[in-house]
């Protein structure tokens, strides 16, 4: 991958501040283009990136970023989690897994902001299954995956690898579609 290294301060200011938009584009690996289709804040460049950035900031402000609304939602979820913890500690020999508790708390905050409700007890299993797949994908991700391009997708081992990597992403998209259809 070609790179440019700027080692002079004056040149860096000129390139990144004064002419920043001329150098704003990034090389996007095929994997990003395949999963996002040149959309979104991470996988876009130029004018589409500026529009996505504006939209994301506007949407986050509508969700309450920078106001007490998000803090209230976080505190609400924190209180519910504390109540559940107290209920578990009332039982003898109860144990907790802090990582799972915190992951579910964050997921509930996000799910409430996006879909207006928390994960129900039956949905918790689905959340943890999706999270396990995503964790496995992240743990197995390698530099090799960033080198895959469209021309070598027909190679059997490359195609199999991409299907393995994309399966958790597709599962998350399916979950989101299910949530949207419920509304």
Short mmCIF file of N, CA and C in Angstrom, two decimals:
data_model
loop_
_atom_site.label_atom_id
_atom_site.label_comp_id
_atom_site.label_asym_id
_atom_site.label_seq_id
_atom_site.Cartn_x
_atom_site.Cartn_y
_atom_site.Cartn_z
N UNK A 1 0.85 -1.16 0.00
CA UNK A 1 0.00 0.00 0.00
C UNK A 1 0.90 1.24 0.00
N UNK A 2 0.75 2.09 -0.97
CA UNK A 2 1.59 3.29 -1.02
C UNK A 2 1.26 4.24 0.12
N UNK A 3 2.30 4.85 0.67
CA UNK A 3 2.11 5.82 1.75
C UNK A 3 2.97 7.04 1.50
N UNK A 4 2.59 8.13 2.15
CA UNK A 4 3.37 9.36 2.11
C UNK A 4 3.66 9.73 3.56
N UNK A 5 4.92 9.98 3.86
CA UNK A 5 5.32 10.39 5.20
C UNK A 5 5.76 11.85 5.16
N UNK A 6 5.14 12.65 6.00
CA UNK A 6 5.50 14.07 6.08
C UNK A 6 6.28 14.25 7.38
N UNK A 7 7.51 14.72 7.25
CA UNK A 7 8.38 14.84 8.43
C UNK A 7 8.70 16.29 8.79
N UNK A 8 8.19 17.22 8.03
CA UNK A 8 8.45 18.63 8.28
C UNK A 8 7.16 19.27 8.80
N UNK A 9 7.24 20.04 9.89
CA UNK A 9 6.06 20.64 10.51
C UNK A 9 5.34 21.59 9.56
N UNK A 10 6.07 22.46 8.89
CA UNK A 10 5.44 23.43 7.98
C UNK A 10 4.71 22.72 6.84
N UNK A 11 5.32 21.68 6.31
CA UNK A 11 4.69 20.90 5.24
C UNK A 11 3.45 20.18 5.77
N UNK A 12 3.53 19.66 6.99
CA UNK A 12 2.39 18.97 7.60
C UNK A 12 1.21 19.93 7.78
N UNK A 13 1.48 21.13 8.27
CA UNK A 13 0.41 22.13 8.45
C UNK A 13 -0.19 22.49 7.10
N UNK A 14 0.66 22.69 6.10
CA UNK A 14 0.18 23.04 4.77
C UNK A 14 -0.70 21.92 4.20
N UNK A 15 -0.24 20.67 4.32
CA UNK A 15 -0.96 19.55 3.72
C UNK A 15 -2.23 19.19 4.49
N UNK A 16 -2.16 19.20 5.81
CA UNK A 16 -3.28 18.68 6.60
C UNK A 16 -4.26 19.74 7.09
N UNK A 17 -3.83 20.98 7.16
CA UNK A 17 -4.72 22.04 7.63
C UNK A 17 -5.20 22.89 6.46
N UNK A 18 -4.26 23.47 5.75
CA UNK A 18 -4.63 24.39 4.66
C UNK A 18 -5.24 23.66 3.47
N UNK A 19 -4.71 22.48 3.15
CA UNK A 19 -5.21 21.71 2.00
C UNK A 19 -5.75 20.36 2.46
N UNK A 20 -6.36 20.33 3.62
CA UNK A 20 -6.81 19.07 4.22
C UNK A 20 -7.78 18.28 3.36
N UNK A 21 -8.71 18.97 2.71
CA UNK A 21 -9.70 18.25 1.91
C UNK A 21 -9.08 17.58 0.70
N UNK A 22 -7.96 18.09 0.21
CA UNK A 22 -7.29 17.48 -0.94
C UNK A 22 -6.66 16.14 -0.58
N UNK A 23 -6.34 15.94 0.70
CA UNK A 23 -5.67 14.72 1.13
C UNK A 23 -6.54 13.89 2.07
N UNK A 24 -7.83 14.15 2.08
CA UNK A 24 -8.71 13.49 3.04
C UNK A 24 -9.07 12.06 2.67
N UNK A 25 -8.99 11.70 1.41
CA UNK A 25 -9.39 10.36 1.00
C UNK A 25 -8.44 9.30 1.53
N UNK A 26 -9.02 8.14 1.82
CA UNK A 26 -8.26 7.02 2.35
C UNK A 26 -8.39 5.84 1.41
N UNK A 27 -7.39 5.00 1.43
CA UNK A 27 -7.48 3.75 0.69
C UNK A 27 -8.40 2.81 1.47
N UNK A 28 -9.47 2.36 0.86
CA UNK A 28 -10.40 1.47 1.53
C UNK A 28 -10.18 0.04 1.07
N UNK A 29 -9.88 -0.85 2.00
CA UNK A 29 -9.74 -2.26 1.63
C UNK A 29 -11.06 -2.79 1.06
N UNK A 30 -10.96 -3.80 0.22
CA UNK A 30 -12.13 -4.38 -0.43
C UNK A 30 -13.16 -4.85 0.60
N UNK A 31 -12.68 -5.38 1.71
CA UNK A 31 -13.58 -5.86 2.76
C UNK A 31 -14.52 -4.76 3.23
N UNK A 32 -14.01 -3.54 3.41
CA UNK A 32 -14.85 -2.41 3.83
C UNK A 32 -15.83 -2.04 2.72
N UNK A 33 -15.35 -2.02 1.49
CA UNK A 33 -16.23 -1.66 0.37
C UNK A 33 -17.32 -2.72 0.21
N UNK A 34 -16.97 -3.98 0.43
CA UNK A 34 -17.92 -5.07 0.29
C UNK A 34 -19.02 -4.99 1.35
N UNK A 35 -18.63 -4.74 2.59
CA UNK A 35 -19.61 -4.74 3.67
C UNK A 35 -20.43 -3.46 3.73
N UNK A 36 -19.85 -2.33 3.40
CA UNK A 36 -20.54 -1.05 3.56
C UNK A 36 -20.93 -0.40 2.23
N UNK A 37 -20.40 -0.88 1.14
CA UNK A 37 -20.76 -0.30 -0.15
C UNK A 37 -20.40 1.16 -0.29
N UNK A 38 -19.24 1.57 0.22
CA UNK A 38 -18.78 2.97 0.17
C UNK A 38 -19.74 3.91 0.89
N UNK A 39 -20.45 3.38 1.90
CA UNK A 39 -21.35 4.21 2.69
C UNK A 39 -20.87 4.21 4.14
N UNK A 40 -21.33 5.19 4.88
CA UNK A 40 -20.99 5.27 6.30
C UNK A 40 -19.80 6.17 6.53
N UNK A 41 -19.55 6.46 7.79
CA UNK A 41 -18.46 7.37 8.14
C UNK A 41 -17.11 6.72 7.93
N UNK A 42 -17.00 5.44 8.23
CA UNK A 42 -15.71 4.77 8.14
C UNK A 42 -15.35 4.41 6.70
N UNK A 43 -16.32 3.97 5.93
CA UNK A 43 -16.03 3.42 4.61
C UNK A 43 -16.36 4.35 3.46
N UNK A 44 -16.28 5.65 3.68
CA UNK A 44 -16.54 6.57 2.57
C UNK A 44 -15.48 7.65 2.54
N UNK A 45 -15.43 8.35 1.43
CA UNK A 45 -14.46 9.41 1.21
C UNK A 45 -15.13 10.60 0.55
N UNK A 46 -14.45 11.73 0.59
CA UNK A 46 -14.90 12.91 -0.14
C UNK A 46 -16.23 13.46 0.32
N UNK A 47 -17.05 13.88 -0.66
CA UNK A 47 -18.35 14.48 -0.37
C UNK A 47 -19.28 13.53 0.37
N UNK A 48 -19.36 12.24 -0.02
CA UNK A 48 -20.23 11.33 0.76
C UNK A 48 -19.81 11.25 2.23
N UNK A 49 -18.50 11.29 2.50
CA UNK A 49 -18.03 11.26 3.88
C UNK A 49 -18.50 12.50 4.64
N UNK A 50 -18.38 13.68 4.00
CA UNK A 50 -18.82 14.91 4.65
C UNK A 50 -20.31 14.87 4.97
N UNK A 51 -21.11 14.37 4.02
CA UNK A 51 -22.55 14.28 4.24
C UNK A 51 -22.89 13.29 5.35
N UNK A 52 -22.21 12.13 5.36
CA UNK A 52 -22.44 11.13 6.41
C UNK A 52 -22.05 11.67 7.78
N UNK A 53 -20.94 12.40 7.81
CA UNK A 53 -20.46 12.98 9.07
C UNK A 53 -21.49 13.98 9.61
N UNK A 54 -21.97 14.87 8.74
CA UNK A 54 -22.98 15.85 9.15
C UNK A 54 -24.24 15.15 9.66
N UNK A 55 -24.68 14.15 8.90
CA UNK A 55 -25.88 13.41 9.28
C UNK A 55 -25.68 12.71 10.63
N UNK A 56 -24.53 12.07 10.82
CA UNK A 56 -24.26 11.35 12.08
C UNK A 56 -24.24 12.31 13.26
N UNK A 57 -23.57 13.44 13.11
CA UNK A 57 -23.52 14.41 14.21
C UNK A 57 -24.91 14.96 14.52
N UNK A 58 -25.69 15.25 13.47
CA UNK A 58 -27.05 15.75 13.66
C UNK A 58 -27.90 14.69 14.38
N UNK A 59 -27.79 13.44 13.95
CA UNK A 59 -28.56 12.36 14.56
C UNK A 59 -28.16 12.15 16.01
N UNK A 60 -26.85 12.16 16.28
CA UNK A 60 -26.39 12.00 17.66
C UNK A 60 -26.90 13.13 18.55
N UNK A 61 -26.93 14.33 18.02
CA UNK A 61 -27.48 15.45 18.81
C UNK A 61 -28.97 15.23 19.08
N UNK A 62 -29.68 14.71 18.07
CA UNK A 62 -31.11 14.41 18.26
C UNK A 62 -31.31 13.32 19.32
N UNK A 63 -30.37 12.37 19.38
CA UNK A 63 -30.44 11.32 20.41
C UNK A 63 -30.10 11.86 21.79
N UNK A 64 -29.54 13.06 21.84
CA UNK A 64 -29.26 13.67 23.13
C UNK A 64 -27.79 13.85 23.45
N UNK A 65 -26.92 13.63 22.48
CA UNK A 65 -25.49 13.83 22.73
C UNK A 65 -25.24 15.27 23.14
N UNK A 66 -24.53 15.45 24.23
CA UNK A 66 -24.24 16.78 24.72
C UNK A 66 -25.32 17.34 25.63
N UNK A 67 -26.36 16.56 25.86
CA UNK A 67 -27.43 16.99 26.77
C UNK A 67 -27.64 15.90 27.82
N UNK A 68 -28.53 16.15 28.72
CA UNK A 68 -28.76 15.21 29.82
C UNK A 68 -29.55 13.97 29.42
N UNK A 69 -30.10 13.95 28.21
CA UNK A 69 -30.94 12.83 27.78
C UNK A 69 -30.14 11.52 27.81
N UNK A 70 -28.94 11.53 27.25
CA UNK A 70 -28.14 10.32 27.24
C UNK A 70 -27.76 9.92 28.66
N UNK A 71 -27.40 10.90 29.47
CA UNK A 71 -27.05 10.60 30.86
C UNK A 71 -28.22 9.95 31.58
N UNK A 72 -29.43 10.44 31.33
CA UNK A 72 -30.62 9.86 31.96
C UNK A 72 -30.82 8.42 31.51
N UNK A 73 -30.61 8.15 30.24
CA UNK A 73 -30.77 6.79 29.73
C UNK A 73 -29.71 5.86 30.32
N UNK A 74 -28.50 6.35 30.45
CA UNK A 74 -27.43 5.55 31.04
C UNK A 74 -27.75 5.26 32.51
N UNK A 75 -28.18 6.27 33.24
CA UNK A 75 -28.50 6.10 34.66
C UNK A 75 -29.69 5.16 34.84
N UNK A 76 -30.67 5.24 33.95
CA UNK A 76 -31.83 4.34 34.01
C UNK A 76 -31.37 2.89 33.88
N UNK A 77 -30.53 2.63 32.90
CA UNK A 77 -30.03 1.27 32.69
C UNK A 77 -29.15 0.83 33.85
N UNK A 78 -28.36 1.74 34.38
CA UNK A 78 -27.50 1.44 35.53
C UNK A 78 -28.34 1.03 36.74
N UNK A 79 -29.43 1.76 36.98
CA UNK A 79 -30.32 1.44 38.10
C UNK A 79 -30.95 0.06 37.94
N UNK A 80 -31.39 -0.25 36.73
CA UNK A 80 -32.00 -1.57 36.48
C UNK A 80 -30.96 -2.67 36.71
N UNK A 81 -29.74 -2.45 36.23
CA UNK A 81 -28.68 -3.44 36.41
C UNK A 81 -28.36 -3.62 37.89
N UNK A 82 -28.32 -2.54 38.64
CA UNK A 82 -28.06 -2.63 40.09
C UNK A 82 -29.17 -3.40 40.80
N UNK A 83 -30.42 -3.17 40.40
CA UNK A 83 -31.54 -3.91 40.99
C UNK A 83 -31.42 -5.40 40.70
N UNK A 84 -31.04 -5.75 39.47
CA UNK A 84 -30.85 -7.16 39.13
C UNK A 84 -29.71 -7.76 39.94
N UNK A 85 -28.65 -6.99 40.14
CA UNK A 85 -27.52 -7.47 40.95
C UNK A 85 -27.96 -7.72 42.39
N UNK A 86 -28.71 -6.79 42.96
CA UNK A 86 -29.19 -6.96 44.33
C UNK A 86 -30.04 -8.22 44.45
N UNK A 87 -30.87 -8.47 43.44
CA UNK A 87 -31.69 -9.68 43.43
C UNK A 87 -30.84 -10.94 43.37
N UNK A 88 -29.76 -10.91 42.62
CA UNK A 88 -28.86 -12.07 42.53
C UNK A 88 -28.10 -12.28 43.83
N UNK A 89 -27.69 -11.20 44.48
CA UNK A 89 -26.91 -11.32 45.71
C UNK A 89 -27.77 -11.79 46.88
N UNK A 90 -29.09 -11.57 46.78
CA UNK A 90 -29.98 -12.04 47.84
C UNK A 90 -30.01 -13.57 47.88
N UNK A 91 -29.73 -14.20 46.75
CA UNK A 91 -29.69 -15.66 46.69
C UNK A 91 -28.32 -16.12 47.18
N UNK A 92 -28.30 -17.22 47.91
CA UNK A 92 -27.02 -17.73 48.40
C UNK A 92 -26.23 -18.34 47.25
N UNK A 93 -24.93 -18.13 47.29
CA UNK A 93 -24.04 -18.71 46.29
C UNK A 93 -24.15 -18.09 44.92
N UNK A 94 -24.73 -16.92 44.82
CA UNK A 94 -24.88 -16.27 43.52
C UNK A 94 -23.53 -15.73 43.05
N UNK A 95 -23.31 -15.83 41.76
CA UNK A 95 -22.09 -15.26 41.19
C UNK A 95 -22.47 -14.45 39.96
N UNK A 96 -21.62 -13.52 39.62
CA UNK A 96 -21.87 -12.69 38.44
C UNK A 96 -20.64 -12.70 37.55
N UNK A 97 -20.87 -12.41 36.30
CA UNK A 97 -19.78 -12.22 35.35
C UNK A 97 -19.81 -10.75 34.97
N UNK A 98 -18.90 -9.94 35.51
CA UNK A 98 -18.95 -8.49 35.27
C UNK A 98 -18.88 -8.12 33.79
N UNK A 99 -18.10 -8.85 33.01
CA UNK A 99 -17.98 -8.52 31.58
C UNK A 99 -19.33 -8.65 30.89
N UNK A 100 -20.02 -9.76 31.14
CA UNK A 100 -21.33 -9.95 30.51
C UNK A 100 -22.34 -8.91 30.99
N UNK A 101 -22.28 -8.59 32.28
CA UNK A 101 -23.20 -7.60 32.84
C UNK A 101 -22.99 -6.24 32.17
N UNK A 102 -21.73 -5.82 32.04
CA UNK A 102 -21.44 -4.51 31.43
C UNK A 102 -21.75 -4.51 29.94
N UNK A 103 -21.43 -5.61 29.24
CA UNK A 103 -21.76 -5.70 27.82
C UNK A 103 -23.26 -5.58 27.59
N UNK A 104 -24.03 -6.27 28.41
CA UNK A 104 -25.48 -6.21 28.27
C UNK A 104 -26.01 -4.83 28.61
N UNK A 105 -25.42 -4.19 29.61
CA UNK A 105 -25.86 -2.85 29.99
C UNK A 105 -25.63 -1.87 28.84
N UNK A 106 -24.46 -1.90 28.23
CA UNK A 106 -24.16 -1.02 27.09
C UNK A 106 -25.08 -1.36 25.91
N UNK A 107 -25.28 -2.65 25.65
CA UNK A 107 -26.16 -3.05 24.55
C UNK A 107 -27.59 -2.58 24.80
N UNK A 108 -28.04 -2.64 26.03
CA UNK A 108 -29.40 -2.17 26.35
C UNK A 108 -29.53 -0.67 26.15
N UNK A 109 -28.49 0.08 26.50
CA UNK A 109 -28.53 1.53 26.29
C UNK A 109 -28.64 1.83 24.80
N UNK A 110 -27.81 1.17 24.01
CA UNK A 110 -27.84 1.40 22.56
C UNK A 110 -29.15 0.92 21.96
N UNK A 111 -29.63 -0.24 22.38
CA UNK A 111 -30.87 -0.78 21.84
C UNK A 111 -32.05 0.13 22.18
N UNK A 112 -32.04 0.68 23.38
CA UNK A 112 -33.11 1.60 23.77
C UNK A 112 -33.08 2.87 22.94
N UNK A 113 -31.88 3.37 22.65
CA UNK A 113 -31.77 4.59 21.84
C UNK A 113 -32.22 4.34 20.41
N UNK A 114 -31.87 3.17 19.87
CA UNK A 114 -32.19 2.89 18.47
C UNK A 114 -33.60 2.34 18.28
N UNK A 115 -34.02 1.45 19.18
CA UNK A 115 -35.28 0.73 18.97
C UNK A 115 -36.29 0.91 20.10
N UNK A 116 -36.02 1.78 21.05
CA UNK A 116 -36.90 2.18 22.15
C UNK A 116 -37.15 1.12 23.21
N UNK A 117 -36.50 -0.02 23.15
CA UNK A 117 -36.67 -0.99 24.23
C UNK A 117 -35.38 -1.73 24.54
N UNK A 118 -35.37 -2.38 25.69
CA UNK A 118 -34.21 -3.12 26.15
C UNK A 118 -34.29 -4.55 25.59
N UNK A 119 -33.21 -5.27 25.76
CA UNK A 119 -33.23 -6.69 25.43
C UNK A 119 -34.06 -7.41 26.48
N UNK A 120 -35.03 -8.19 26.04
CA UNK A 120 -35.79 -9.00 26.98
C UNK A 120 -34.93 -10.19 27.39
N UNK A 121 -35.38 -10.95 28.37
CA UNK A 121 -34.60 -12.11 28.84
C UNK A 121 -34.36 -13.10 27.69
N UNK A 122 -35.37 -13.30 26.83
CA UNK A 122 -35.18 -14.24 25.72
C UNK A 122 -34.23 -13.66 24.66
N UNK A 123 -34.20 -12.33 24.51
CA UNK A 123 -33.29 -11.70 23.55
C UNK A 123 -31.85 -11.63 24.05
N UNK A 124 -31.66 -11.76 25.37
CA UNK A 124 -30.30 -11.72 25.91
C UNK A 124 -29.45 -12.84 25.31
N UNK A 125 -30.05 -14.01 25.15
CA UNK A 125 -29.31 -15.14 24.56
C UNK A 125 -28.89 -14.81 23.13
N UNK A 126 -29.79 -14.19 22.39
CA UNK A 126 -29.46 -13.82 21.01
C UNK A 126 -28.35 -12.78 20.99
N UNK A 127 -28.41 -11.79 21.91
CA UNK A 127 -27.36 -10.78 22.00
C UNK A 127 -26.01 -11.43 22.27
N UNK A 128 -25.95 -12.33 23.26
CA UNK A 128 -24.67 -12.94 23.61
C UNK A 128 -24.17 -13.85 22.49
N UNK A 129 -25.07 -14.47 21.74
CA UNK A 129 -24.65 -15.28 20.59
C UNK A 129 -24.05 -14.39 19.50
N UNK A 130 -24.69 -13.24 19.22
CA UNK A 130 -24.15 -12.29 18.24
C UNK A 130 -22.81 -11.74 18.70
N UNK A 131 -22.71 -11.43 19.98
CA UNK A 131 -21.46 -10.89 20.51
C UNK A 131 -20.34 -11.92 20.43
N UNK A 132 -20.65 -13.18 20.72
CA UNK A 132 -19.63 -14.23 20.64
C UNK A 132 -19.12 -14.37 19.21
N UNK A 133 -20.02 -14.30 18.23
CA UNK A 133 -19.60 -14.38 16.83
C UNK A 133 -18.74 -13.18 16.45
N UNK A 134 -19.15 -12.00 16.89
CA UNK A 134 -18.37 -10.79 16.58
C UNK A 134 -17.00 -10.84 17.24
N UNK A 135 -16.94 -11.32 18.49
CA UNK A 135 -15.66 -11.45 19.18
C UNK A 135 -14.75 -12.43 18.45
N UNK A 136 -15.34 -13.54 17.99
CA UNK A 136 -14.55 -14.53 17.25
C UNK A 136 -14.02 -13.93 15.95
N UNK A 137 -14.86 -13.15 15.27
CA UNK A 137 -14.42 -12.51 14.03
C UNK A 137 -13.25 -11.57 14.30
N UNK A 138 -13.36 -10.75 15.33
CA UNK A 138 -12.29 -9.80 15.66
C UNK A 138 -11.01 -10.54 16.04
N UNK A 139 -11.15 -11.60 16.83
CA UNK A 139 -9.97 -12.35 17.27
C UNK A 139 -9.28 -13.07 16.12
N UNK A 140 -10.04 -13.48 15.11
CA UNK A 140 -9.46 -14.21 13.98
C UNK A 140 -9.10 -13.33 12.80
N UNK A 141 -9.38 -12.04 12.89
CA UNK A 141 -9.09 -11.11 11.80
C UNK A 141 -7.58 -10.93 11.67
N UNK A 142 -7.11 -10.83 10.44
CA UNK A 142 -5.66 -10.70 10.23
C UNK A 142 -5.37 -9.66 9.14
N UNK A 143 -4.11 -9.34 9.00
CA UNK A 143 -3.66 -8.41 7.96
C UNK A 143 -3.99 -9.00 6.59
N UNK A 144 -3.92 -10.31 6.47
CA UNK A 144 -4.25 -10.98 5.21
C UNK A 144 -5.64 -10.58 4.73
N UNK A 145 -6.58 -10.47 5.65
CA UNK A 145 -7.95 -10.13 5.29
C UNK A 145 -8.05 -8.74 4.66
N UNK A 146 -7.16 -7.85 5.03
CA UNK A 146 -7.16 -6.50 4.46
C UNK A 146 -6.56 -6.49 3.05
N UNK A 147 -5.84 -7.54 2.68
CA UNK A 147 -5.22 -7.61 1.36
C UNK A 147 -6.12 -8.25 0.32
N UNK A 148 -7.20 -8.86 0.75
CA UNK A 148 -8.12 -9.50 -0.19
C UNK A 148 -8.75 -8.42 -1.07
N UNK A 149 -8.82 -8.72 -2.37
CA UNK A 149 -9.43 -7.77 -3.30
C UNK A 149 -10.42 -8.51 -4.18
N UNK A 150 -11.16 -7.77 -4.96
CA UNK A 150 -12.23 -8.36 -5.78
C UNK A 150 -11.70 -9.42 -6.74
N UNK A 151 -10.53 -9.21 -7.28
CA UNK A 151 -10.00 -10.13 -8.29
C UNK A 151 -9.68 -11.50 -7.72
N UNK A 152 -9.39 -11.63 -6.42
CA UNK A 152 -9.06 -12.94 -5.89
C UNK A 152 -10.20 -13.57 -5.08
N UNK A 153 -11.39 -13.01 -5.18
CA UNK A 153 -12.54 -13.56 -4.45
C UNK A 153 -13.01 -14.90 -4.99
N UNK A 154 -12.64 -15.26 -6.21
CA UNK A 154 -13.06 -16.53 -6.77
C UNK A 154 -12.19 -17.70 -6.30
N UNK A 155 -11.07 -17.40 -5.66
CA UNK A 155 -10.24 -18.47 -5.11
C UNK A 155 -10.99 -19.12 -3.94
N UNK A 156 -11.08 -20.44 -3.93
CA UNK A 156 -11.91 -21.11 -2.92
C UNK A 156 -11.57 -20.75 -1.47
N UNK A 157 -10.29 -20.74 -1.11
CA UNK A 157 -9.94 -20.45 0.28
C UNK A 157 -10.21 -18.99 0.64
N UNK A 158 -10.08 -18.08 -0.33
CA UNK A 158 -10.38 -16.66 -0.08
C UNK A 158 -11.88 -16.47 0.09
N UNK A 159 -12.65 -17.10 -0.79
CA UNK A 159 -14.11 -16.99 -0.70
C UNK A 159 -14.62 -17.55 0.63
N UNK A 160 -14.07 -18.69 1.04
CA UNK A 160 -14.46 -19.30 2.31
C UNK A 160 -14.10 -18.39 3.48
N UNK A 161 -12.92 -17.80 3.41
CA UNK A 161 -12.48 -16.89 4.47
C UNK A 161 -13.41 -15.67 4.58
N UNK A 162 -13.78 -15.09 3.44
CA UNK A 162 -14.66 -13.92 3.45
C UNK A 162 -16.04 -14.27 4.00
N UNK A 163 -16.56 -15.44 3.64
CA UNK A 163 -17.86 -15.86 4.18
C UNK A 163 -17.78 -16.00 5.70
N UNK A 164 -16.66 -16.54 6.18
CA UNK A 164 -16.44 -16.70 7.62
C UNK A 164 -16.39 -15.35 8.33
N UNK A 165 -15.71 -14.40 7.71
CA UNK A 165 -15.58 -13.07 8.31
C UNK A 165 -16.91 -12.32 8.28
N UNK A 166 -17.65 -12.44 7.19
CA UNK A 166 -18.88 -11.65 7.01
C UNK A 166 -20.10 -12.23 7.72
N UNK A 167 -20.06 -13.49 8.12
CA UNK A 167 -21.22 -14.11 8.76
C UNK A 167 -21.70 -13.33 9.99
N UNK A 168 -20.83 -12.94 10.93
CA UNK A 168 -21.32 -12.16 12.08
C UNK A 168 -21.91 -10.81 11.68
N UNK A 169 -21.33 -10.18 10.68
CA UNK A 169 -21.86 -8.89 10.22
C UNK A 169 -23.27 -9.09 9.67
N UNK A 170 -23.46 -10.14 8.89
CA UNK A 170 -24.78 -10.43 8.34
C UNK A 170 -25.78 -10.75 9.45
N UNK A 171 -25.33 -11.45 10.50
CA UNK A 171 -26.21 -11.76 11.63
C UNK A 171 -26.66 -10.48 12.34
N UNK A 172 -25.76 -9.53 12.51
CA UNK A 172 -26.11 -8.26 13.14
C UNK A 172 -27.10 -7.49 12.27
N UNK A 173 -26.87 -7.48 10.97
CA UNK A 173 -27.79 -6.80 10.05
C UNK A 173 -29.17 -7.46 10.11
N UNK A 174 -29.21 -8.80 10.16
CA UNK A 174 -30.49 -9.50 10.28
C UNK A 174 -31.20 -9.13 11.58
N UNK A 175 -30.45 -9.04 12.67
CA UNK A 175 -31.04 -8.64 13.96
C UNK A 175 -31.65 -7.24 13.85
N UNK A 176 -30.92 -6.32 13.24
CA UNK A 176 -31.42 -4.96 13.10
C UNK A 176 -32.66 -4.92 12.22
N UNK A 177 -32.67 -5.70 11.15
CA UNK A 177 -33.86 -5.75 10.28
C UNK A 177 -35.07 -6.28 11.05
N UNK A 178 -34.84 -7.32 11.88
CA UNK A 178 -35.93 -7.85 12.70
C UNK A 178 -36.49 -6.78 13.63
N UNK A 179 -35.60 -6.01 14.24
CA UNK A 179 -36.03 -4.95 15.15
C UNK A 179 -36.82 -3.88 14.41
N UNK A 180 -36.37 -3.53 13.22
CA UNK A 180 -37.06 -2.51 12.43
C UNK A 180 -38.44 -3.01 12.00
N UNK A 181 -38.52 -4.28 11.60
CA UNK A 181 -39.81 -4.84 11.18
C UNK A 181 -40.81 -4.89 12.32
N UNK A 182 -40.32 -5.08 13.55
CA UNK A 182 -41.21 -5.10 14.72
C UNK A 182 -41.87 -3.75 14.94
N UNK A 183 -41.23 -2.69 14.51
CA UNK A 183 -41.74 -1.34 14.76
C UNK A 183 -42.80 -1.05 13.77
#
